[in-house]
């Protein structure tokens, strides 16, 4: 957690209470503070705290800060970390220097869009035929939004039709899709 994130807590005049209760000093080159509590511990502590119900904003801000992370510790090996999905949207990421941002972006894209690709394909080719053969129903694949690049080839391979929703076009810059331009069997 960066110092700029903690400045918001200073506005509440509660930094010392919050700092003693929830934060630990980190060692360089990491951010100056990190949460020593989990969401569950934070919730339990706040339920017993002296904060009034009218101070719900403080509670929300504390939870936001706790979730403002770029890396998630591997529960099986404390020395390993995984990038958080959409890490670029966090203020923690925005507070980093450009070199650190570049390194994290590279790791993020490698982890989510390259290393997982084979796993997605293998699982789809193992699971989908079983589902397709279990019913006479016409199945379609939800291929909207952020999807692995193997999705469309696997769908073609298995003869699955795609899903198109006019108000959710896959073409960038369009507010609405044009159904007459959709490919056949979608």
PDB file of C-alpha atoms in Angstrom:
ATOM      1  CA  UNK A   1       0.000   0.000   0.000  1.00  0.00           C
ATOM      2  CA  UNK A   2       1.485   3.324  -0.957  1.00  0.00           C
ATOM      3  CA  UNK A   3       1.661   6.382   1.236  1.00  0.00           C
ATOM      4  CA  UNK A   4      -0.686   8.234  -1.112  1.00  0.00           C
ATOM      5  CA  UNK A   5      -3.373   5.637  -0.398  1.00  0.00           C
ATOM      6  CA  UNK A   6      -2.832   6.140   3.304  1.00  0.00           C
ATOM      7  CA  UNK A   7      -3.241   9.897   3.049  1.00  0.00           C
ATOM      8  CA  UNK A   8      -6.973   9.333   2.617  1.00  0.00           C
ATOM      9  CA  UNK A   9      -7.021   7.668   6.027  1.00  0.00           C
ATOM     10  CA  UNK A  10      -5.316  10.705   7.536  1.00  0.00           C
ATOM     11  CA  UNK A  11      -8.306  12.768   6.487  1.00  0.00           C
ATOM     12  CA  UNK A  12     -10.399  10.742   8.885  1.00  0.00           C
ATOM     13  CA  UNK A  13      -7.997  11.487  11.747  1.00  0.00           C
ATOM     14  CA  UNK A  14      -7.838   7.774  12.417  1.00  0.00           C
ATOM     15  CA  UNK A  15      -4.480   6.909  10.908  1.00  0.00           C
ATOM     16  CA  UNK A  16      -2.842   5.894  14.191  1.00  0.00           C
ATOM     17  CA  UNK A  17      -5.705   3.559  15.170  1.00  0.00           C
ATOM     18  CA  UNK A  18      -5.943   2.097  11.679  1.00  0.00           C
ATOM     19  CA  UNK A  19      -2.165   1.846  11.318  1.00  0.00           C
ATOM     20  CA  UNK A  20      -1.640   0.027  14.611  1.00  0.00           C
ATOM     21  CA  UNK A  21      -4.575  -2.291  14.049  1.00  0.00           C
ATOM     22  CA  UNK A  22      -4.263  -3.225  10.380  1.00  0.00           C
ATOM     23  CA  UNK A  23      -0.912  -2.203   8.897  1.00  0.00           C
ATOM     24  CA  UNK A  24       2.649  -3.441   9.072  1.00  0.00           C
ATOM     25  CA  UNK A  25       5.722  -1.578   7.916  1.00  0.00           C
ATOM     26  CA  UNK A  26       7.226  -3.197   4.821  1.00  0.00           C
ATOM     27  CA  UNK A  27      10.873  -3.322   3.876  1.00  0.00           C
ATOM     28  CA  UNK A  28      12.328  -1.582   0.807  1.00  0.00           C
ATOM     29  CA  UNK A  29      11.958  -1.820  -2.152  1.00  0.00           C
ATOM     30  CA  UNK A  30       8.317  -2.651  -1.445  1.00  0.00           C
ATOM     31  CA  UNK A  31       5.600  -0.168  -0.624  1.00  0.00           C
ATOM     32  CA  UNK A  32       5.864   1.442   2.811  1.00  0.00           C
ATOM     33  CA  UNK A  33       2.932  -0.445   4.352  1.00  0.00           C
ATOM     34  CA  UNK A  34       0.947  -3.596   3.831  1.00  0.00           C
ATOM     35  CA  UNK A  35      -2.164  -5.040   5.423  1.00  0.00           C
ATOM     36  CA  UNK A  36      -1.457  -7.669   8.033  1.00  0.00           C
ATOM     37  CA  UNK A  37      -5.102  -8.706   8.064  1.00  0.00           C
ATOM     38  CA  UNK A  38      -7.282 -10.645   5.659  1.00  0.00           C
ATOM     39  CA  UNK A  39     -10.735  -9.497   4.578  1.00  0.00           C
ATOM     40  CA  UNK A  40     -12.246 -11.847   7.167  1.00  0.00           C
ATOM     41  CA  UNK A  41     -10.043 -10.482   9.971  1.00  0.00           C
ATOM     42  CA  UNK A  42     -10.730  -6.897   8.928  1.00  0.00           C
ATOM     43  CA  UNK A  43     -14.483  -7.497   8.896  1.00  0.00           C
ATOM     44  CA  UNK A  44     -14.382  -9.139  12.327  1.00  0.00           C
ATOM     45  CA  UNK A  45     -12.295  -6.332  13.785  1.00  0.00           C
ATOM     46  CA  UNK A  46     -14.510  -3.617  12.325  1.00  0.00           C
ATOM     47  CA  UNK A  47     -17.620  -5.280  13.742  1.00  0.00           C
ATOM     48  CA  UNK A  48     -16.089  -4.975  17.218  1.00  0.00           C
ATOM     49  CA  UNK A  49     -14.622  -1.522  16.621  1.00  0.00           C
ATOM     50  CA  UNK A  50     -15.712   1.803  18.011  1.00  0.00           C
ATOM     51  CA  UNK A  51     -16.473   3.145  14.543  1.00  0.00           C
ATOM     52  CA  UNK A  52     -20.024   4.350  14.335  1.00  0.00           C
ATOM     53  CA  UNK A  53     -22.443   3.066  11.738  1.00  0.00           C
ATOM     54  CA  UNK A  54     -22.400   6.566  10.279  1.00  0.00           C
ATOM     55  CA  UNK A  55     -18.737   5.978   9.421  1.00  0.00           C
ATOM     56  CA  UNK A  56     -19.470   3.325   6.811  1.00  0.00           C
ATOM     57  CA  UNK A  57     -17.300   5.204   4.347  1.00  0.00           C
ATOM     58  CA  UNK A  58     -14.241   4.418   6.474  1.00  0.00           C
ATOM     59  CA  UNK A  59     -15.147   0.733   6.415  1.00  0.00           C
ATOM     60  CA  UNK A  60     -15.623   0.785   2.641  1.00  0.00           C
ATOM     61  CA  UNK A  61     -12.338   2.632   2.140  1.00  0.00           C
ATOM     62  CA  UNK A  62     -10.472   0.121   4.310  1.00  0.00           C
ATOM     63  CA  UNK A  63     -11.875  -2.776   2.292  1.00  0.00           C
ATOM     64  CA  UNK A  64     -10.993  -0.947  -0.929  1.00  0.00           C
ATOM     65  CA  UNK A  65      -7.425  -0.481   0.309  1.00  0.00           C
ATOM     66  CA  UNK A  66      -7.173  -4.130   1.308  1.00  0.00           C
ATOM     67  CA  UNK A  67      -8.257  -5.199  -2.167  1.00  0.00           C
ATOM     68  CA  UNK A  68      -5.997  -2.658  -3.881  1.00  0.00           C
ATOM     69  CA  UNK A  69      -3.299  -5.188  -4.740  1.00  0.00           C
ATOM     70  CA  UNK A  70      -1.378  -6.066  -7.874  1.00  0.00           C
ATOM     71  CA  UNK A  71      -0.045  -9.487  -6.829  1.00  0.00           C
ATOM     72  CA  UNK A  72      -1.764 -12.328  -4.992  1.00  0.00           C
ATOM     73  CA  UNK A  73       0.281 -14.651  -2.802  1.00  0.00           C
ATOM     74  CA  UNK A  74       0.101 -18.335  -3.715  1.00  0.00           C
ATOM     75  CA  UNK A  75      -1.650 -20.068  -0.782  1.00  0.00           C
ATOM     76  CA  UNK A  76       0.510 -23.173  -1.275  1.00  0.00           C
ATOM     77  CA  UNK A  77       3.886 -21.446  -1.582  1.00  0.00           C
ATOM     78  CA  UNK A  78       4.321 -18.099   0.174  1.00  0.00           C
ATOM     79  CA  UNK A  79       7.326 -17.289  -2.052  1.00  0.00           C
ATOM     80  CA  UNK A  80       5.176 -17.240  -5.198  1.00  0.00           C
ATOM     81  CA  UNK A  81       2.820 -14.539  -6.413  1.00  0.00           C
ATOM     82  CA  UNK A  82       0.305 -14.284  -9.237  1.00  0.00           C
ATOM     83  CA  UNK A  83      -0.822 -11.096 -10.946  1.00  0.00           C
ATOM     84  CA  UNK A  84      -4.265  -9.869 -10.049  1.00  0.00           C
ATOM     85  CA  UNK A  85      -6.719  -9.639 -12.933  1.00  0.00           C
ATOM     86  CA  UNK A  86      -7.037  -6.011 -14.128  1.00  0.00           C
ATOM     87  CA  UNK A  87      -4.067  -4.969 -12.010  1.00  0.00           C
ATOM     88  CA  UNK A  88      -3.695  -1.814 -14.120  1.00  0.00           C
ATOM     89  CA  UNK A  89      -6.936  -0.475 -12.635  1.00  0.00           C
ATOM     90  CA  UNK A  90      -5.580  -0.316  -9.077  1.00  0.00           C
ATOM     91  CA  UNK A  91      -4.128   2.819  -7.546  1.00  0.00           C
ATOM     92  CA  UNK A  92      -1.258   0.669  -6.247  1.00  0.00           C
ATOM     93  CA  UNK A  93      -0.269  -0.052  -9.847  1.00  0.00           C
ATOM     94  CA  UNK A  94      -0.667   3.595 -10.833  1.00  0.00           C
ATOM     95  CA  UNK A  95       1.688   4.613  -7.999  1.00  0.00           C
ATOM     96  CA  UNK A  96       4.522   2.436  -9.360  1.00  0.00           C
ATOM     97  CA  UNK A  97       7.418   3.750 -11.440  1.00  0.00           C
ATOM     98  CA  UNK A  98       7.292   3.121 -15.207  1.00  0.00           C
ATOM     99  CA  UNK A  99       9.838   0.282 -15.152  1.00  0.00           C
ATOM    100  CA  UNK A 100       7.886  -1.649 -12.497  1.00  0.00           C
ATOM    101  CA  UNK A 101       4.652  -1.082 -14.423  1.00  0.00           C
ATOM    102  CA  UNK A 102       6.259  -2.412 -17.595  1.00  0.00           C
ATOM    103  CA  UNK A 103       7.587  -5.535 -15.852  1.00  0.00           C
ATOM    104  CA  UNK A 104       4.242  -6.244 -14.178  1.00  0.00           C
ATOM    105  CA  UNK A 105       2.307  -5.735 -17.436  1.00  0.00           C
ATOM    106  CA  UNK A 106       4.608  -8.177 -19.218  1.00  0.00           C
ATOM    107  CA  UNK A 107       4.158 -10.783 -16.450  1.00  0.00           C
ATOM    108  CA  UNK A 108       0.407 -10.167 -16.401  1.00  0.00           C
ATOM    109  CA  UNK A 109      -0.069 -10.706 -20.149  1.00  0.00           C
ATOM    110  CA  UNK A 110       2.200 -13.738 -20.127  1.00  0.00           C
ATOM    111  CA  UNK A 111       0.312 -15.299 -17.216  1.00  0.00           C
ATOM    112  CA  UNK A 112      -3.243 -14.639 -18.393  1.00  0.00           C
ATOM    113  CA  UNK A 113      -2.914 -14.718 -22.176  1.00  0.00           C
ATOM    114  CA  UNK A 114      -0.064 -17.098 -22.978  1.00  0.00           C
ATOM    115  CA  UNK A 115       0.648 -19.632 -20.241  1.00  0.00           C
ATOM    116  CA  UNK A 116      -3.025 -20.486 -19.682  1.00  0.00           C
ATOM    117  CA  UNK A 117      -3.870 -20.929 -23.369  1.00  0.00           C
ATOM    118  CA  UNK A 118      -2.968 -24.637 -23.621  1.00  0.00           C
ATOM    119  CA  UNK A 119      -4.840 -25.388 -20.394  1.00  0.00           C
ATOM    120  CA  UNK A 120      -7.989 -23.637 -21.672  1.00  0.00           C
ATOM    121  CA  UNK A 121      -7.847 -25.557 -24.953  1.00  0.00           C
ATOM    122  CA  UNK A 122      -7.230 -28.956 -23.314  1.00  0.00           C
ATOM    123  CA  UNK A 123     -10.062 -28.496 -20.822  1.00  0.00           C
ATOM    124  CA  UNK A 124     -12.468 -27.309 -23.518  1.00  0.00           C
ATOM    125  CA  UNK A 125     -11.710 -30.292 -25.766  1.00  0.00           C
ATOM    126  CA  UNK A 126     -12.160 -32.662 -22.826  1.00  0.00           C
ATOM    127  CA  UNK A 127     -15.307 -31.115 -21.290  1.00  0.00           C
ATOM    128  CA  UNK A 128     -17.345 -29.674 -24.154  1.00  0.00           C
ATOM    129  CA  UNK A 129     -17.824 -32.889 -26.190  1.00  0.00           C
ATOM    130  CA  UNK A 130     -19.286 -34.576 -23.094  1.00  0.00           C
ATOM    131  CA  UNK A 131     -21.727 -31.692 -22.618  1.00  0.00           C
ATOM    132  CA  UNK A 132     -22.651 -31.548 -26.299  1.00  0.00           C
ATOM    133  CA  UNK A 133     -23.320 -35.302 -26.458  1.00  0.00           C
ATOM    134  CA  UNK A 134     -25.425 -35.345 -23.294  1.00  0.00           C
ATOM    135  CA  UNK A 135     -28.392 -33.550 -24.875  1.00  0.00           C
ATOM    136  CA  UNK A 136     -30.166 -32.990 -28.177  1.00  0.00           C
ATOM    137  CA  UNK A 137     -30.397 -29.317 -27.312  1.00  0.00           C
ATOM    138  CA  UNK A 138     -28.746 -26.756 -29.594  1.00  0.00           C
ATOM    139  CA  UNK A 139     -25.799 -25.422 -27.619  1.00  0.00           C
ATOM    140  CA  UNK A 140     -24.070 -22.123 -28.201  1.00  0.00           C
ATOM    141  CA  UNK A 141     -20.828 -20.817 -26.772  1.00  0.00           C
ATOM    142  CA  UNK A 142     -20.706 -17.530 -24.896  1.00  0.00           C
ATOM    143  CA  UNK A 143     -17.762 -15.937 -26.649  1.00  0.00           C
ATOM    144  CA  UNK A 144     -18.237 -12.339 -25.570  1.00  0.00           C
ATOM    145  CA  UNK A 145     -15.788 -10.087 -23.803  1.00  0.00           C
ATOM    146  CA  UNK A 146     -12.261 -11.037 -22.823  1.00  0.00           C
ATOM    147  CA  UNK A 147     -11.695 -14.623 -23.948  1.00  0.00           C
ATOM    148  CA  UNK A 148      -8.629 -16.785 -24.639  1.00  0.00           C
ATOM    149  CA  UNK A 149      -7.574 -16.803 -28.294  1.00  0.00           C
ATOM    150  CA  UNK A 150      -8.258 -20.553 -28.519  1.00  0.00           C
ATOM    151  CA  UNK A 151     -12.024 -20.113 -27.957  1.00  0.00           C
ATOM    152  CA  UNK A 152     -13.115 -19.430 -31.542  1.00  0.00           C
ATOM    153  CA  UNK A 153     -10.951 -22.206 -33.105  1.00  0.00           C
ATOM    154  CA  UNK A 154     -12.212 -24.733 -30.517  1.00  0.00           C
ATOM    155  CA  UNK A 155     -15.813 -23.671 -31.140  1.00  0.00           C
ATOM    156  CA  UNK A 156     -15.337 -24.162 -34.893  1.00  0.00           C
ATOM    157  CA  UNK A 157     -13.650 -27.508 -34.311  1.00  0.00           C
ATOM    158  CA  UNK A 158     -16.596 -28.718 -32.208  1.00  0.00           C
ATOM    159  CA  UNK A 159     -19.297 -27.112 -34.362  1.00  0.00           C
ATOM    160  CA  UNK A 160     -20.493 -24.785 -31.600  1.00  0.00           C
ATOM    161  CA  UNK A 161     -22.308 -21.645 -32.657  1.00  0.00           C
ATOM    162  CA  UNK A 162     -21.369 -18.322 -31.083  1.00  0.00           C
ATOM    163  CA  UNK A 163     -23.548 -15.961 -29.128  1.00  0.00           C
ATOM    164  CA  UNK A 164     -24.133 -12.430 -30.392  1.00  0.00           C
ATOM    165  CA  UNK A 165     -25.922  -9.747 -28.421  1.00  0.00           C
ATOM    166  CA  UNK A 166     -26.693  -6.578 -30.336  1.00  0.00           C
ATOM    167  CA  UNK A 167     -25.999  -4.260 -27.395  1.00  0.00           C
ATOM    168  CA  UNK A 168     -22.634  -5.967 -26.733  1.00  0.00           C
ATOM    169  CA  UNK A 169     -20.795  -5.819 -30.082  1.00  0.00           C
ATOM    170  CA  UNK A 170     -17.392  -7.457 -30.332  1.00  0.00           C
ATOM    171  CA  UNK A 171     -16.199  -4.770 -32.733  1.00  0.00           C
ATOM    172  CA  UNK A 172     -14.481  -1.896 -30.928  1.00  0.00           C
ATOM    173  CA  UNK A 173     -16.077   1.516 -31.255  1.00  0.00           C
ATOM    174  CA  UNK A 174     -19.593   0.274 -32.003  1.00  0.00           C
ATOM    175  CA  UNK A 175     -22.411   0.984 -29.588  1.00  0.00           C
ATOM    176  CA  UNK A 176     -24.664  -1.671 -31.147  1.00  0.00           C
ATOM    177  CA  UNK A 177     -23.878  -4.672 -33.327  1.00  0.00           C
ATOM    178  CA  UNK A 178     -25.407  -5.023 -36.776  1.00  0.00           C
ATOM    179  CA  UNK A 179     -27.165  -8.428 -36.869  1.00  0.00           C
ATOM    180  CA  UNK A 180     -27.215  -8.584 -40.674  1.00  0.00           C
ATOM    181  CA  UNK A 181     -23.402  -8.580 -40.583  1.00  0.00           C
ATOM    182  CA  UNK A 182     -23.074 -11.456 -38.093  1.00  0.00           C
ATOM    183  CA  UNK A 183     -21.580 -14.625 -39.517  1.00  0.00           C
ATOM    184  CA  UNK A 184     -23.912 -17.508 -40.319  1.00  0.00           C
ATOM    185  CA  UNK A 185     -24.952 -19.711 -37.362  1.00  0.00           C
ATOM    186  CA  UNK A 186     -24.243 -17.191 -34.621  1.00  0.00           C
TER     187      UNK A 186
END
